[in-house]
Short mmCIF file of C-alpha atoms in Angstrom, two decimals:
data_model
loop_
_atom_site.label_atom_id
_atom_site.label_comp_id
_atom_site.label_asym_id
_atom_site.label_seq_id
_atom_site.Cartn_x
_atom_site.Cartn_y
_atom_site.Cartn_z
CA MET A 1 -7.08 18.76 26.73
CA PRO A 2 -9.30 15.82 27.67
CA GLN A 3 -8.24 12.94 24.99
CA GLY A 4 -11.05 12.09 22.47
CA PRO A 5 -12.28 8.09 21.70
CA PRO A 6 -9.57 5.95 20.42
CA ALA A 7 -8.41 5.88 16.85
CA ALA A 8 -9.69 3.02 14.67
CA PRO A 9 -6.66 1.35 12.94
CA SER A 10 -6.46 2.48 9.00
CA THR A 11 -5.37 1.47 5.75
CA GLY A 12 -4.59 4.71 4.08
CA HIS A 13 -7.39 4.09 1.29
CA THR A 14 -9.69 6.45 -0.80
CA PRO A 15 -13.05 6.25 -2.91
CA PRO A 16 -11.92 5.65 -5.83
CA GLN A 17 -13.24 8.18 -7.87
CA ILE A 18 -14.49 8.57 -11.72
CA TRP A 19 -14.30 11.90 -13.07
CA ASP A 20 -16.10 13.58 -16.50
CA GLY A 21 -13.94 16.08 -17.26
CA ALA A 22 -10.07 15.47 -17.91
CA LEU A 23 -8.66 16.41 -14.67
CA PRO A 24 -9.93 15.85 -10.84
CA PRO A 25 -10.71 18.06 -7.81
CA SER A 26 -7.99 18.37 -5.44
CA PRO A 27 -9.55 15.74 -3.10
CA PRO A 28 -10.60 16.81 0.50
CA PRO A 29 -8.45 16.74 3.41
CA PRO A 30 -8.79 13.69 5.96
CA PRO A 31 -11.75 14.14 8.21
CA PRO A 32 -10.75 14.80 11.75
CA GLY A 33 -11.63 11.47 12.88
CA PRO A 34 -14.54 9.33 13.32
CA SER A 35 -18.04 11.08 14.41
CA ARG A 36 -19.42 8.46 16.98
CA GLY A 37 -18.00 5.88 19.55
CA PRO A 38 -16.05 3.50 18.88
CA ASP A 39 -17.87 -0.34 19.08
CA PRO A 40 -15.58 -2.49 21.65
CA SER A 41 -16.77 -5.60 19.75
CA ASN A 42 -15.42 -4.45 16.14
CA PRO A 43 -12.10 -1.65 16.52
CA TYR A 44 -12.77 -1.04 12.47
CA ALA A 45 -16.88 0.01 12.95
CA GLN A 46 -15.47 3.31 14.90
CA ASN A 47 -14.93 5.01 11.18
CA PRO A 48 -17.15 3.10 8.40
CA TYR A 49 -14.66 4.04 6.46
CA ALA A 50 -10.95 4.08 8.43
CA GLN A 51 -10.25 0.39 7.04
CA ASN A 52 -13.92 -0.21 4.12
CA PRO A 53 -13.89 3.38 2.15
CA TYR A 54 -16.55 1.75 0.51
CA ALA A 55 -18.81 1.00 2.94
CA ARG A 56 -21.80 3.65 2.86
CA GLN A 57 -19.02 6.27 2.36
CA PRO A 58 -21.08 9.15 0.44
CA GLU A 59 -19.52 11.21 -2.47
CA TYR A 60 -18.90 14.40 -0.89
CA GLY A 61 -22.19 15.32 0.11
CA SER A 62 -23.99 13.10 -2.68
CA PRO A 63 -26.22 9.68 -1.11
CA TYR A 64 -25.19 5.96 -0.93
CA THR A 65 -25.89 4.53 -4.33
CA PRO A 66 -24.70 1.05 -4.38
CA PRO A 67 -23.28 -0.03 -8.04
CA PRO A 68 -24.58 -3.38 -9.46
CA GLY A 69 -22.53 -6.35 -10.58
CA GLY A 70 -21.07 -8.91 -9.70
CA PRO A 71 -18.72 -10.70 -7.02
CA TYR A 72 -14.92 -11.33 -8.09
CA GLY A 73 -14.51 -13.75 -10.15
CA THR A 74 -17.43 -13.65 -12.04
CA PRO A 75 -18.17 -11.02 -14.61
CA PRO A 76 -21.29 -8.88 -14.50
CA PRO A 77 -24.54 -9.91 -16.42
CA THR A 78 -24.84 -8.09 -19.73
CA ASN A 79 -28.17 -7.82 -20.22
CA GLY A 80 -29.72 -4.67 -19.97
CA GLY A 81 -27.52 -2.43 -21.00
CA ARG A 82 -24.55 -0.43 -19.42
CA ALA A 83 -24.79 0.50 -15.96
CA PRO A 84 -24.61 4.46 -15.26
CA LYS A 85 -21.60 5.82 -15.12
CA ARG A 86 -20.85 7.41 -11.24
CA LYS A 87 -18.13 9.68 -10.27
CA ALA A 88 -17.84 8.06 -7.51
CA VAL A 89 -18.06 4.41 -6.82
CA ILE A 90 -19.50 2.75 -3.66
CA VAL A 91 -19.20 -0.97 -2.94
CA GLY A 92 -23.10 -2.73 -1.94
CA ALA A 93 -23.80 -6.24 -1.05
CA ALA A 94 -22.28 -8.88 -3.19
CA VAL A 95 -20.63 -6.59 -5.34
CA ALA A 96 -16.66 -6.71 -6.36
CA VAL A 97 -14.47 -3.26 -6.52
CA LEU A 98 -11.22 -3.31 -7.93
CA LEU A 99 -9.62 -0.01 -7.02
CA ALA A 100 -7.56 0.87 -9.57
CA ALA A 101 -4.68 2.15 -7.13
CA GLY A 102 -1.32 1.71 -7.88
CA GLY A 103 -0.17 -1.99 -8.67
CA GLY A 104 -2.40 -3.58 -6.39
CA VAL A 105 -6.05 -4.60 -6.62
CA TYR A 106 -8.30 -3.66 -3.82
CA ALA A 107 -10.92 -6.36 -3.66
CA ALA A 108 -14.19 -5.58 -1.91
CA VAL A 109 -16.73 -7.56 -2.38
CA GLY A 110 -20.19 -7.78 -0.40
CA GLY A 111 -20.14 -4.13 0.81
CA ASP A 112 -16.90 -3.40 1.86
CA ASP A 113 -6.26 -0.35 -3.12
CA SER A 114 -5.91 2.82 0.85
CA GLY A 115 -7.51 5.73 2.93
CA LYS A 116 -7.06 5.50 6.73
CA ASN A 117 -9.01 8.03 9.21
CA PRO A 118 -7.53 7.71 12.86
CA THR A 119 -7.56 10.18 15.41
CA ALA A 120 -4.21 10.13 17.76
CA SER A 121 -5.08 11.50 20.93
CA PRO A 122 -4.66 15.43 21.42
CA THR A 123 -1.52 16.64 22.17
CA THR A 124 0.28 19.98 21.38
CA THR A 125 2.43 20.35 18.71
CA THR A 126 3.89 23.30 16.48
CA PRO A 127 1.33 24.69 14.11
CA SER A 128 0.86 22.56 10.51
CA HIS A 129 1.71 26.15 9.12
CA ALA A 130 5.24 26.70 10.94
CA ARG A 131 6.98 23.47 10.20
CA THR A 132 9.40 24.66 7.83
CA GLN A 133 12.33 23.32 9.43
CA ASP A 134 14.98 20.22 8.50
CA PRO A 135 12.39 17.44 8.38
CA THR A 136 14.68 14.63 9.80
CA PRO A 137 16.99 14.75 12.67
CA GLU A 138 20.49 14.79 12.79
CA PRO A 139 21.75 11.66 12.10
CA THR A 140 23.79 10.17 14.99
CA THR A 141 27.08 8.32 15.48
CA GLY A 142 28.44 5.16 16.75
CA ASP A 143 25.78 2.62 17.88
CA GLY A 144 23.24 4.71 17.72
CA ASP A 145 21.01 7.28 20.50
CA ASN A 146 20.55 5.38 23.30
CA THR A 147 16.81 7.19 23.06
CA GLY A 148 15.38 4.56 20.60
CA GLY A 149 14.10 7.50 18.94
CA ARG A 150 12.13 8.91 22.19
CA GLY A 151 11.47 12.34 23.07
CA SER A 152 13.04 14.44 25.80
CA GLY A 153 11.47 13.02 28.67
CA GLU A 154 9.84 10.63 26.94
CA SER A 155 9.38 7.31 28.81
CA ASP A 156 10.47 3.94 27.28
CA PRO A 157 7.79 1.30 26.35
CA ASN A 158 10.50 -1.51 27.03
CA ASP A 159 10.11 -0.90 30.92
CA GLN A 160 7.24 -1.72 30.32
CA ARG A 161 7.88 -4.69 28.82
CA ARG A 162 5.66 -7.77 30.06
CA VAL A 163 6.83 -11.16 29.89
CA GLY A 164 6.37 -12.79 26.06
CA GLU A 165 6.24 -9.48 24.54
CA ALA A 166 8.24 -8.18 21.78
CA LYS A 167 11.57 -5.28 22.42
CA VAL A 168 10.73 -2.34 20.85
CA LEU A 169 13.44 -1.14 19.12
CA TYR A 170 12.74 2.60 18.52
CA GLN A 171 10.03 4.32 18.29
CA LYS A 172 10.84 7.83 16.06
CA PRO A 173 8.42 10.16 16.11
CA ALA A 174 7.18 12.08 12.42
CA PRO A 175 9.74 15.09 11.99
CA GLU A 176 8.50 18.38 11.42
CA VAL A 177 7.51 19.03 7.70
CA SER A 178 6.76 21.78 5.10
CA LYS A 179 2.98 21.20 4.94
CA SER A 180 0.40 18.97 6.43
CA ASN A 181 -1.43 16.07 5.46
CA LEU A 182 2.50 15.15 3.08
CA GLU A 183 2.65 12.05 1.48
CA VAL A 184 5.83 10.75 2.73
CA PRO A 185 6.53 7.58 0.17
CA GLY A 186 10.14 5.32 0.09
CA PHE A 187 10.64 2.70 2.63
CA TRP A 188 13.33 -0.34 2.27
CA ALA A 189 13.88 -2.62 4.62
CA MET A 190 17.95 -4.52 4.07
CA LYS A 191 20.17 -5.79 6.33
CA GLY A 192 20.67 -5.13 9.70
CA TYR A 193 18.86 -1.68 8.55
CA VAL A 194 16.37 0.31 7.03
CA VAL A 195 16.16 3.02 4.93
CA LYS A 196 12.84 5.97 4.62
CA ALA A 197 12.58 8.73 2.65
CA VAL A 198 10.70 12.40 4.42
CA GLU A 199 10.66 15.16 2.00
CA ASN A 200 14.28 15.78 0.71
CA LYS A 201 16.01 13.50 3.35
CA ILE A 202 16.69 9.60 3.10
CA VAL A 203 17.67 8.52 6.21
CA ALA A 204 18.89 4.88 7.01
CA TYR A 205 18.69 3.26 10.67
CA ASN A 206 20.26 0.20 12.20
CA ASP A 207 17.96 -1.60 14.32
CA GLU A 208 19.11 -0.53 16.96
CA GLY A 209 17.55 2.98 16.27
CA GLY A 210 20.35 4.79 15.85
CA SER A 211 20.74 6.53 11.73
CA LYS A 212 23.20 4.98 9.97
CA TRP A 213 23.43 7.63 6.82
CA THR A 214 21.54 10.51 5.81
CA LEU A 215 20.98 11.96 2.21
CA SER A 216 20.16 15.04 1.33
CA LEU A 217 17.80 15.68 -1.97
CA PRO A 218 17.23 19.24 -3.67
CA LYS A 219 13.32 18.48 -3.18
CA ALA A 220 11.42 16.75 -1.65
CA VAL A 221 10.72 12.78 -2.74
CA CYS A 222 7.26 12.43 -4.33
CA ALA A 223 7.71 8.88 -5.97
CA ALA A 224 9.46 5.48 -5.53
CA PRO A 225 9.64 2.33 -5.82
CA THR A 226 8.95 -0.69 -3.59
CA SER A 227 11.69 -2.92 -4.67
CA THR A 228 15.57 -2.90 -5.17
CA THR A 229 18.05 -4.32 -7.28
CA GLY A 230 21.47 -5.16 -5.59
CA GLY A 231 20.42 -2.43 -2.98
CA LYS A 232 19.89 0.66 -5.65
CA VAL A 233 16.27 2.16 -6.01
CA VAL A 234 15.63 5.34 -8.18
CA VAL A 235 13.85 7.43 -6.83
CA ALA A 236 11.62 10.91 -8.79
CA TYR A 237 11.45 13.63 -6.78
CA GLU A 238 10.08 17.61 -7.50
CA GLY A 239 11.44 19.27 -10.42
CA HIS A 240 10.26 23.19 -11.88
CA GLY A 241 6.92 23.90 -11.76
CA LYS A 242 4.01 23.07 -9.77
CA ASP A 243 3.02 19.33 -9.21
CA ALA A 244 6.57 18.58 -11.30
CA CYS A 245 7.63 14.93 -10.02
CA SER A 246 9.83 15.07 -12.84
CA GLN A 247 13.22 14.49 -11.78
CA LEU A 248 15.13 10.81 -11.42
CA ALA A 249 18.27 10.03 -8.80
CA LEU A 250 19.67 6.46 -8.20
CA ILE A 251 20.39 5.74 -4.44
CA ASP A 252 22.58 3.19 -2.89
CA LEU A 253 21.19 2.06 0.01
CA ASN A 254 24.36 0.45 1.15
CA LYS A 255 26.86 3.57 1.22
CA GLY A 256 23.42 6.47 0.83
CA VAL A 257 25.27 7.75 -2.25
CA LYS A 258 23.39 9.24 -5.28
CA LEU A 259 24.86 7.69 -7.50
CA TRP A 260 23.60 9.46 -10.96
CA ASP A 261 20.95 12.45 -11.51
CA ARG A 262 18.71 13.36 -13.77
CA PRO A 263 15.68 14.43 -15.54
CA ALA A 264 12.79 12.21 -16.28
CA PRO A 265 11.91 11.54 -20.19
CA GLU A 266 10.03 14.45 -21.63
CA SER A 267 6.21 14.01 -20.75
CA ASP A 268 3.94 13.41 -23.23
CA ALA A 269 1.01 14.60 -20.99
CA ILE A 270 -1.37 17.16 -21.33
CA GLY A 271 0.08 19.90 -20.16
CA GLY A 272 3.52 18.46 -20.10
CA GLY A 273 3.43 18.02 -16.48
CA TYR A 274 4.28 15.23 -14.10
CA THR A 275 1.54 14.59 -11.37
CA ASN A 276 0.14 11.48 -9.95
CA VAL A 277 3.73 9.33 -10.90
CA GLY A 278 3.84 5.38 -10.55
CA MET A 279 6.88 3.72 -9.88
CA ALA A 280 7.72 0.27 -10.11
CA GLN A 281 11.52 -1.57 -10.60
CA SER A 282 12.34 -4.93 -11.59
CA GLY A 283 16.31 -5.38 -12.58
CA ASP A 284 18.01 -3.07 -14.72
CA LEU A 285 14.15 -1.26 -15.56
CA VAL A 286 11.88 1.38 -14.18
CA GLY A 287 8.68 2.03 -15.56
CA MET A 288 7.19 5.34 -14.50
CA ALA A 289 3.53 5.99 -15.16
CA TRP A 290 1.55 9.47 -14.91
CA PHE A 291 -0.96 11.34 -15.62
CA GLY A 292 -1.07 11.76 -19.44
CA GLY A 293 2.17 10.09 -19.84
CA SER A 294 4.84 6.98 -19.04
CA ALA A 295 8.52 5.86 -19.62
CA VAL A 296 10.73 2.86 -18.72
CA ILE A 297 14.04 4.09 -18.17
CA LYS A 298 17.77 1.72 -17.16
CA VAL A 299 18.35 1.84 -13.40
CA SER A 300 22.02 1.75 -14.49
CA ASP A 301 22.27 4.75 -16.02
CA GLY A 302 18.41 6.42 -16.04
CA LYS A 303 18.78 6.52 -19.86
CA GLU A 304 15.19 6.35 -21.83
CA VAL A 305 14.10 2.45 -23.15
CA SER A 306 11.93 2.39 -25.73
CA PRO A 307 9.40 -0.92 -25.80
CA GLU A 308 6.52 -1.51 -28.33
CA LYS A 309 4.30 1.42 -27.90
CA PRO A 310 0.89 0.49 -27.77
CA SER A 311 -1.81 1.45 -30.93
CA ALA A 312 -2.92 4.53 -31.18
CA GLY A 313 -5.93 5.32 -29.32
CA CYS A 314 -4.36 3.14 -26.25
CA SER A 315 -2.10 4.50 -23.23
CA ILE A 316 -0.08 2.64 -20.60
CA ASP A 317 -2.25 2.65 -17.69
CA GLY A 318 0.87 1.59 -14.94
CA TYR A 319 3.50 -1.22 -14.00
CA ALA A 320 4.11 -3.56 -11.65
CA GLY A 321 7.88 -4.98 -10.36
CA GLY A 322 9.49 -7.17 -8.21
CA LYS A 323 11.06 -10.00 -10.49
CA VAL A 324 9.82 -8.96 -13.54
CA LEU A 325 8.27 -6.04 -15.26
CA LEU A 326 4.66 -6.06 -16.04
CA ARG A 327 2.69 -2.89 -18.00
CA ALA A 328 -1.36 -2.60 -18.00
CA TYR A 329 -2.66 -0.53 -20.86
CA SER A 330 -6.04 -0.14 -22.30
CA CYS A 331 -7.59 1.45 -25.39
CA THR A 332 -10.27 3.90 -26.35
CA ASN A 333 -12.18 1.50 -27.80
CA GLY A 334 -12.86 -0.38 -25.13
CA THR A 335 -9.80 -3.49 -25.10
CA ALA A 336 -6.57 -3.32 -23.02
CA LYS A 337 -3.88 -6.17 -22.93
CA LEU A 338 -1.25 -7.27 -19.90
CA GLN A 339 2.59 -7.33 -20.91
CA GLN A 340 5.62 -8.61 -19.63
CA LEU A 341 9.39 -6.97 -20.27
CA THR A 342 12.16 -8.70 -21.00
CA PRO A 343 15.33 -7.38 -18.52
CA GLY A 344 16.49 -5.27 -22.18
CA GLY A 345 12.99 -3.86 -21.99
CA SER A 346 11.72 -5.67 -25.05
CA ILE A 347 7.79 -7.26 -24.80
CA LYS A 348 8.32 -10.96 -23.76
CA TRP A 349 4.35 -11.85 -24.32
CA THR A 350 1.22 -10.38 -24.41
CA TYR A 351 -2.37 -11.43 -22.59
CA THR A 352 -5.15 -9.71 -24.18
CA VAL A 353 -7.96 -9.07 -21.44
CA ARG A 354 -11.64 -9.95 -22.16
CA LYS A 355 -13.42 -7.04 -24.30
CA GLY A 356 -15.29 -4.41 -22.35
CA PHE A 357 -12.51 -5.32 -19.54
CA LYS A 358 -9.01 -3.94 -18.41
CA VAL A 359 -6.28 -4.54 -15.12
CA SER A 360 -7.15 -2.28 -12.54
CA ASN A 361 -4.10 -3.23 -10.12
CA ILE A 362 -1.64 -6.07 -9.87
CA PHE A 363 -1.25 -8.45 -7.01
CA SER A 364 1.80 -10.11 -7.72
CA SER A 365 4.49 -10.34 -11.03
CA SER A 366 5.85 -13.27 -10.55
CA PRO A 367 3.74 -15.68 -11.03
CA ALA A 368 1.39 -13.08 -12.34
CA VAL A 369 -2.28 -12.82 -10.58
CA VAL A 370 -3.72 -9.38 -11.39
CA ALA A 371 -7.70 -7.97 -10.96
CA LEU A 372 -9.65 -6.47 -13.97
CA ILE A 373 -12.52 -4.08 -13.78
CA ASP A 374 -14.81 -2.67 -16.33
CA GLN A 375 -15.50 1.35 -17.35
CA ASP A 376 -18.08 1.14 -14.63
CA ARG A 377 -15.62 -0.52 -11.67
CA ARG A 378 -17.62 -3.06 -11.51
CA SER A 379 -15.32 -6.75 -10.79
CA GLY A 380 -14.28 -8.78 -13.77
CA GLY A 381 -12.33 -11.00 -11.22
CA ILE A 382 -9.03 -12.21 -10.67
CA LEU A 383 -6.82 -14.07 -12.71
CA ALA A 384 -3.23 -16.07 -12.18
CA LEU A 385 -1.19 -15.96 -15.53
CA SER A 386 1.32 -18.31 -16.81
CA ASP A 387 4.87 -17.73 -17.60
CA LYS A 388 4.29 -17.59 -20.76
CA GLY A 389 1.60 -14.88 -20.20
CA ARG A 390 -1.75 -18.02 -20.69
CA GLU A 391 -4.49 -17.82 -18.31
CA ARG A 392 -4.10 -19.74 -15.86
CA SER A 393 -7.16 -19.37 -13.20
CA THR A 394 -9.80 -17.45 -12.79
CA LEU A 395 -9.90 -17.49 -8.24
CA THR A 396 -13.19 -18.57 -6.79
CA LEU A 397 -13.94 -15.79 -4.60
CA GLY A 398 -17.93 -16.10 -4.25
CA LYS A 399 -19.69 -13.05 -2.59
CA GLN A 400 -17.14 -12.96 0.09
CA SER A 401 -16.14 -10.03 0.86
CA TYR A 402 -11.94 -9.48 0.53
CA GLN A 403 -9.85 -6.60 1.92
CA PRO A 404 -5.75 -6.48 1.26
CA GLU A 405 -4.45 -2.42 1.42
CA CYS A 406 -3.84 -0.23 -1.42
CA GLY A 407 -2.24 3.03 -1.89
CA THR A 408 -4.19 5.94 -2.63
CA ASP A 409 -4.41 6.31 -6.34
CA ILE A 410 -6.66 8.53 -8.59
CA PHE A 411 -5.38 7.30 -11.54
CA GLY A 412 -4.21 4.35 -11.29
CA THR A 413 -0.37 4.78 -12.38
CA ASN A 414 0.49 2.90 -8.91
CA MET A 415 -0.06 -0.52 -10.14
CA GLY A 416 1.71 -2.70 -7.51
CA ASN A 417 1.29 -1.06 -4.74
CA CYS A 418 -1.65 -3.17 -2.00
CA GLU A 419 -0.35 -4.54 1.20
CA GLY A 420 -2.60 -7.29 2.99
CA VAL A 421 -1.24 -9.75 -0.17
CA ALA A 422 1.04 -12.73 -0.81
CA VAL A 423 2.18 -15.14 -3.34
CA SER A 424 3.93 -18.54 -3.43
CA ALA A 425 4.64 -20.52 -6.41
CA ASP A 426 1.33 -22.16 -6.75
CA THR A 427 -1.32 -20.19 -3.34
CA PHE A 428 -2.41 -16.62 -3.52
CA TYR A 429 -3.25 -15.23 -0.04
CA LEU A 430 -6.17 -13.11 0.60
CA PRO A 431 -7.69 -11.15 3.25
CA THR A 432 -11.40 -11.06 3.95
CA GLU A 433 -13.09 -8.20 5.41
CA MET A 434 -13.81 -7.71 9.34
CA THR A 435 -17.35 -9.56 10.27
CA GLN A 436 -19.76 -10.44 12.33
CA ASP A 437 -19.32 -13.99 13.20
CA HIS A 438 -22.24 -15.90 15.49
CA GLY A 439 -20.40 -16.62 18.92
CA LEU A 440 -16.92 -14.82 18.37
CA GLY A 441 -17.83 -11.85 17.19
CA SER A 442 -16.44 -9.72 14.60
CA THR A 443 -13.91 -11.76 12.60
CA SER A 444 -11.74 -11.69 9.60
CA GLU A 445 -9.98 -14.83 7.87
CA ILE A 446 -7.48 -15.30 5.22
CA HIS A 447 -8.25 -17.74 2.42
CA ALA A 448 -5.38 -19.48 0.08
CA PHE A 449 -6.64 -19.98 -3.48
CA ASP A 450 -4.51 -22.48 -5.61
CA LEU A 451 -3.47 -20.40 -8.60
CA THR A 452 -3.89 -24.07 -11.14
CA THR A 453 -7.24 -24.06 -10.36
CA GLY A 454 -8.60 -20.86 -8.91
CA LYS A 455 -10.45 -23.16 -6.16
CA ARG A 456 -9.83 -22.02 -1.97
CA LYS A 457 -7.79 -24.21 -0.42
CA TRP A 458 -8.16 -23.45 3.08
CA ALA A 459 -9.28 -20.76 5.44
CA VAL A 460 -8.02 -19.20 8.58
CA LYS A 461 -9.51 -17.27 11.06
CA VAL A 462 -9.18 -14.52 14.29
CA ALA A 463 -11.33 -12.72 16.17
CA GLU A 464 -11.57 -9.40 17.03
CA ARG A 465 -8.64 -8.52 14.25
CA LEU A 466 -8.19 -7.86 10.93
CA LEU A 467 -5.95 -10.49 9.64
CA LEU A 468 -3.42 -9.37 7.06
CA PRO A 469 -0.60 -11.58 4.68
CA LEU A 470 2.37 -10.46 4.59
CA ASN A 471 5.31 -12.73 2.86
CA MET A 472 5.78 -16.08 2.39
CA ASP A 473 8.78 -17.76 4.79
CA GLY A 474 9.18 -20.44 2.42
CA LYS A 475 6.33 -22.61 2.21
CA ASN A 476 5.02 -20.77 5.35
CA LEU A 477 2.82 -17.79 5.81
CA ILE A 478 3.61 -15.02 7.78
CA ALA A 479 0.91 -12.36 8.24
CA TYR A 480 -0.61 -9.27 10.77
CA GLU A 481 -2.69 -9.54 13.14
CA LYS A 482 -3.66 -5.57 13.83
CA PRO A 483 -4.49 -5.14 17.24
CA SER A 484 -8.01 -4.31 18.93
CA TYR A 485 -8.70 -1.47 20.58
CA THR A 486 -7.90 -3.58 24.07
CA ALA A 487 -4.82 -5.87 22.42
CA PRO A 488 -1.60 -5.06 20.64
CA GLY A 489 -0.99 -6.92 17.39
CA ARG A 490 1.03 -9.64 16.77
CA ILE A 491 2.98 -11.22 13.90
CA VAL A 492 2.25 -15.54 13.15
CA ARG A 493 3.18 -18.06 11.29
CA ILE A 494 0.44 -19.93 9.17
CA GLY A 495 1.93 -24.04 7.83
CA PRO A 496 1.12 -24.35 4.31
CA ASN A 497 -2.24 -26.74 4.79
CA GLY A 498 -3.34 -23.46 7.34
CA GLY A 499 -4.12 -24.56 10.53
CA LYS A 500 -3.65 -22.27 14.02
CA PRO A 501 -1.17 -19.60 13.69
CA LYS A 502 1.78 -19.66 15.67
CA THR A 503 2.92 -16.46 17.07
CA LEU A 504 6.49 -15.38 16.01
CA LEU A 505 6.29 -11.84 17.88
CA ARG A 506 3.61 -10.59 20.30
CA LEU A 507 3.83 -6.84 20.35
CA PRO A 508 4.21 -4.63 23.03
CA GLN A 509 0.42 -3.66 25.02
CA ALA A 510 2.80 -0.51 25.91
CA THR A 511 3.18 0.71 21.98
CA GLN A 512 -1.11 -0.52 21.06
CA LYS A 513 -2.27 2.77 20.82
CA ALA A 514 0.78 3.99 18.98
CA GLU A 515 0.86 0.97 16.67
CA ARG A 516 -2.97 1.37 15.58
CA ASP A 517 -2.39 5.51 15.08
CA PHE A 518 -0.61 5.52 12.00
CA TYR A 519 -2.87 7.04 8.88
CA SER A 520 -1.53 5.24 6.51
CA ALA A 521 1.28 3.05 6.69
CA THR A 522 3.67 0.18 5.25
CA HIS A 523 4.44 -3.03 7.41
CA THR A 524 7.53 -4.84 6.76
CA TYR A 525 8.55 -8.64 8.44
CA ARG A 526 12.33 -9.42 7.70
CA ASN A 527 14.64 -11.65 9.39
CA GLY A 528 12.95 -11.28 13.05
CA ASN A 529 11.97 -8.17 13.45
CA PHE A 530 8.81 -5.92 12.30
CA TYR A 531 8.95 -2.74 11.23
CA ILE A 532 6.18 -0.04 10.26
CA ALA A 533 6.49 3.04 8.32
CA THR A 534 4.45 5.59 7.57
CA ASN A 535 3.24 6.71 4.01
CA ARG A 536 1.61 10.42 5.08
CA ILE A 537 2.20 12.71 7.70
CA THR A 538 -1.01 14.43 8.37
CA GLY A 539 0.68 17.56 10.45
CA THR A 540 -2.39 18.69 12.41
CA ASP A 541 -2.02 20.05 16.01
CA THR A 542 -3.71 17.58 17.44
CA THR A 543 -2.15 14.37 16.26
CA ALA A 544 1.00 12.79 17.29
CA GLU A 545 2.76 10.46 15.07
CA ASN A 546 4.97 8.33 14.22
CA LEU A 547 7.55 7.92 11.32
CA LEU A 548 8.77 4.37 12.15
CA MET A 549 8.37 1.73 14.62
CA ALA A 550 10.26 -1.10 14.96
CA PHE A 551 9.99 -4.80 17.19
CA GLY A 552 12.14 -7.60 17.78
CA ARG A 553 12.82 -10.48 20.04
#
């Protein structure tokens, strides 16, 4: 079968939806691929919303209509009344939109949290309707298999390794799964190994590629926090009834054992279901939010904690974890608040959001960095808060377009799920979208913002790549230069004052296409190794997919 055009790198985003009814229709399956050929100078332009879901994307057949509004950091004008409500909000020029996607802010200003739509080269695989076998390969023993996760007859990409390129530690193909377009949440990088959930299996892979342990659950994992507590994490898996993500289990990621298993707290949702569950973990607490309900439970025993409830007419929008646990809620009268919970589950502080806005995403829980939107999905800016819940600064973003990668989340219950952002005690790092730069072609930048003043400290620019912050290494920023159509990605270090990025890992040319072809992925750099883990297995007949890839020196 002839190979189609190269796939555009992607972010796993879907456009935000505002629905007039109680429940939205099921979202359409991901499009099969771009409708026009690639622009060699800008790989992200092949699919206009693979990286940028708001870039002139129609609302399921409706014409493109950019909403009014102002950029991040600048509230929209109030004169002239409220803008008309829209079912699908699409960003036009000089407009900032925050996607109320689980736990992070999707910033878009001037045309642009995640719906990736790449197209991999055609291949022959088992049809998705026939994929019913065990979704995880049999665990290996000893030092691991010697194929690095490759299928029989596949060549070792390290045989094509060039001087200065990173080593491919392993490349795990996506297993056969029970249905197509399957979300597979749950990925944790530990010391010397990583852990990935796929349907009802949770598998740990050591850095040599072999299986360290495998744990089976009764049904598929449907929600999971990104942070852990002492190597333990609470996951949600399917319970009884359709779309019921209602069973909880505490997993010891060091030993691969289940420590407890119990139903989620009683749902007060419409119809009693647990749909679109978002989870955030911090210390001994896990915050859960789903369509129409929420709960806080203890990691140690799974029992429910009862923080002070919001007043009548208010509901919890979502949680974000990590160093501390934050929760955001909004009310029918147009008010909204952000709260930090104590380790015991009581309220430590409450920040009142200005009238008419609510928290849409939480980039960081400590220090707290959040984004606001109004009911028409127009930006209310990005705020930094102090550890006592007082406003520290409003970031001065101007009319620049910013593009972190945030998880798909129609109902906004998963607030801490943005990639492509990083924070230190005094600085917040945010990536821009790809733009055309005279003389350099397509470029992207990382901007560093002072959390005390809100002003931009510096900017670092790269050509022909999307540059994404990953995490901090002391005072240095670790970032991922995504692959272009002709060159693989790189992991770089940027000093506290900016300057030219220093390459830490130059990923292999041999895996450049595989690196680009992830439909939606989590990217993690830890202890000198770089991991890419899929968040969704499309299971299409023409797509060769990877579950995991790991690179090191």
